mmCIF file of C-alpha atoms in Angstrom:
data_model
loop_
_atom_site.group_PDB
_atom_site.id
_atom_site.type_symbol
_atom_site.label_atom_id
_atom_site.label_comp_id
_atom_site.label_asym_id
_atom_site.label_seq_id
_atom_site.Cartn_x
_atom_site.Cartn_y
_atom_site.Cartn_z
ATOM 1 C CA UNK A 1 29.522 134.730 153.279
ATOM 2 C CA UNK A 2 31.086 137.630 155.104
ATOM 3 C CA UNK A 3 28.071 139.944 154.304
ATOM 4 C CA UNK A 4 26.184 137.780 155.838
ATOM 5 C CA UNK A 5 28.284 138.321 158.930
ATOM 6 C CA UNK A 6 28.992 141.563 158.915
ATOM 7 C CA UNK A 7 24.875 141.997 159.050
ATOM 8 C CA UNK A 8 24.596 139.843 161.903
ATOM 9 C CA UNK A 9 27.337 141.904 163.529
ATOM 10 C CA UNK A 10 26.080 145.242 162.796
ATOM 11 C CA UNK A 11 22.857 143.796 164.056
ATOM 12 C CA UNK A 12 23.655 142.546 167.328
ATOM 13 C CA UNK A 13 24.336 146.437 167.941
ATOM 14 C CA UNK A 14 21.435 147.665 166.514
ATOM 15 C CA UNK A 15 19.129 145.172 169.132
ATOM 16 C CA UNK A 16 21.398 144.291 171.676
ATOM 17 C CA UNK A 17 20.371 145.656 175.578
ATOM 18 C CA UNK A 18 19.356 148.930 175.830
ATOM 19 C CA UNK A 19 19.986 149.158 179.568
ATOM 20 C CA UNK A 20 23.389 149.408 181.619
ATOM 21 C CA UNK A 21 23.554 146.176 183.289
ATOM 22 C CA UNK A 22 26.024 146.468 186.374
ATOM 23 C CA UNK A 23 28.101 143.674 187.436
ATOM 24 C CA UNK A 24 26.403 144.108 191.034
ATOM 25 C CA UNK A 25 23.343 143.614 189.057
ATOM 26 C CA UNK A 26 24.652 140.496 187.423
ATOM 27 C CA UNK A 27 25.777 139.056 190.984
ATOM 28 C CA UNK A 28 22.441 139.546 192.409
ATOM 29 C CA UNK A 29 20.564 137.525 189.539
ATOM 30 C CA UNK A 30 23.093 134.464 189.986
ATOM 31 C CA UNK A 31 22.363 134.604 193.751
ATOM 32 C CA UNK A 32 18.528 134.820 193.474
ATOM 33 C CA UNK A 33 19.343 131.706 191.087
ATOM 34 C CA UNK A 34 21.562 129.834 193.496
ATOM 35 C CA UNK A 35 19.350 130.090 196.122
ATOM 36 C CA UNK A 36 16.072 129.741 194.691
ATOM 37 C CA UNK A 37 13.564 127.179 195.585
ATOM 38 C CA UNK A 38 12.947 125.075 192.653
ATOM 39 C CA UNK A 39 16.532 124.498 192.201
ATOM 40 C CA UNK A 40 16.896 120.621 192.356
ATOM 41 C CA UNK A 41 19.764 118.834 193.616
ATOM 42 C CA UNK A 42 21.439 115.920 192.665
ATOM 43 C CA UNK A 43 24.506 113.713 193.392
ATOM 44 C CA UNK A 44 26.179 111.998 191.116
ATOM 45 C CA UNK A 45 28.094 109.706 193.478
ATOM 46 C CA UNK A 46 25.848 109.177 197.039
ATOM 47 C CA UNK A 47 28.862 107.996 199.546
ATOM 48 C CA UNK A 48 26.564 107.458 202.072
ATOM 49 C CA UNK A 49 24.787 104.628 200.183
ATOM 50 C CA UNK A 50 27.155 101.173 199.306
ATOM 51 C CA UNK A 51 27.038 100.506 196.047
ATOM 52 C CA UNK A 52 25.726 96.793 195.613
#
């Protein structure tokens, strides 16, 4: 079991991302996702309508 864990750990280093990703790139991707037009907004509690 330990050998499998070690092999998995080393494989993550070998097959990981080759590019360097900056914090600015991550923040930009998050902003793009938050401002996407395809995002669906849902409200859990709608206070404008009285509950029946």
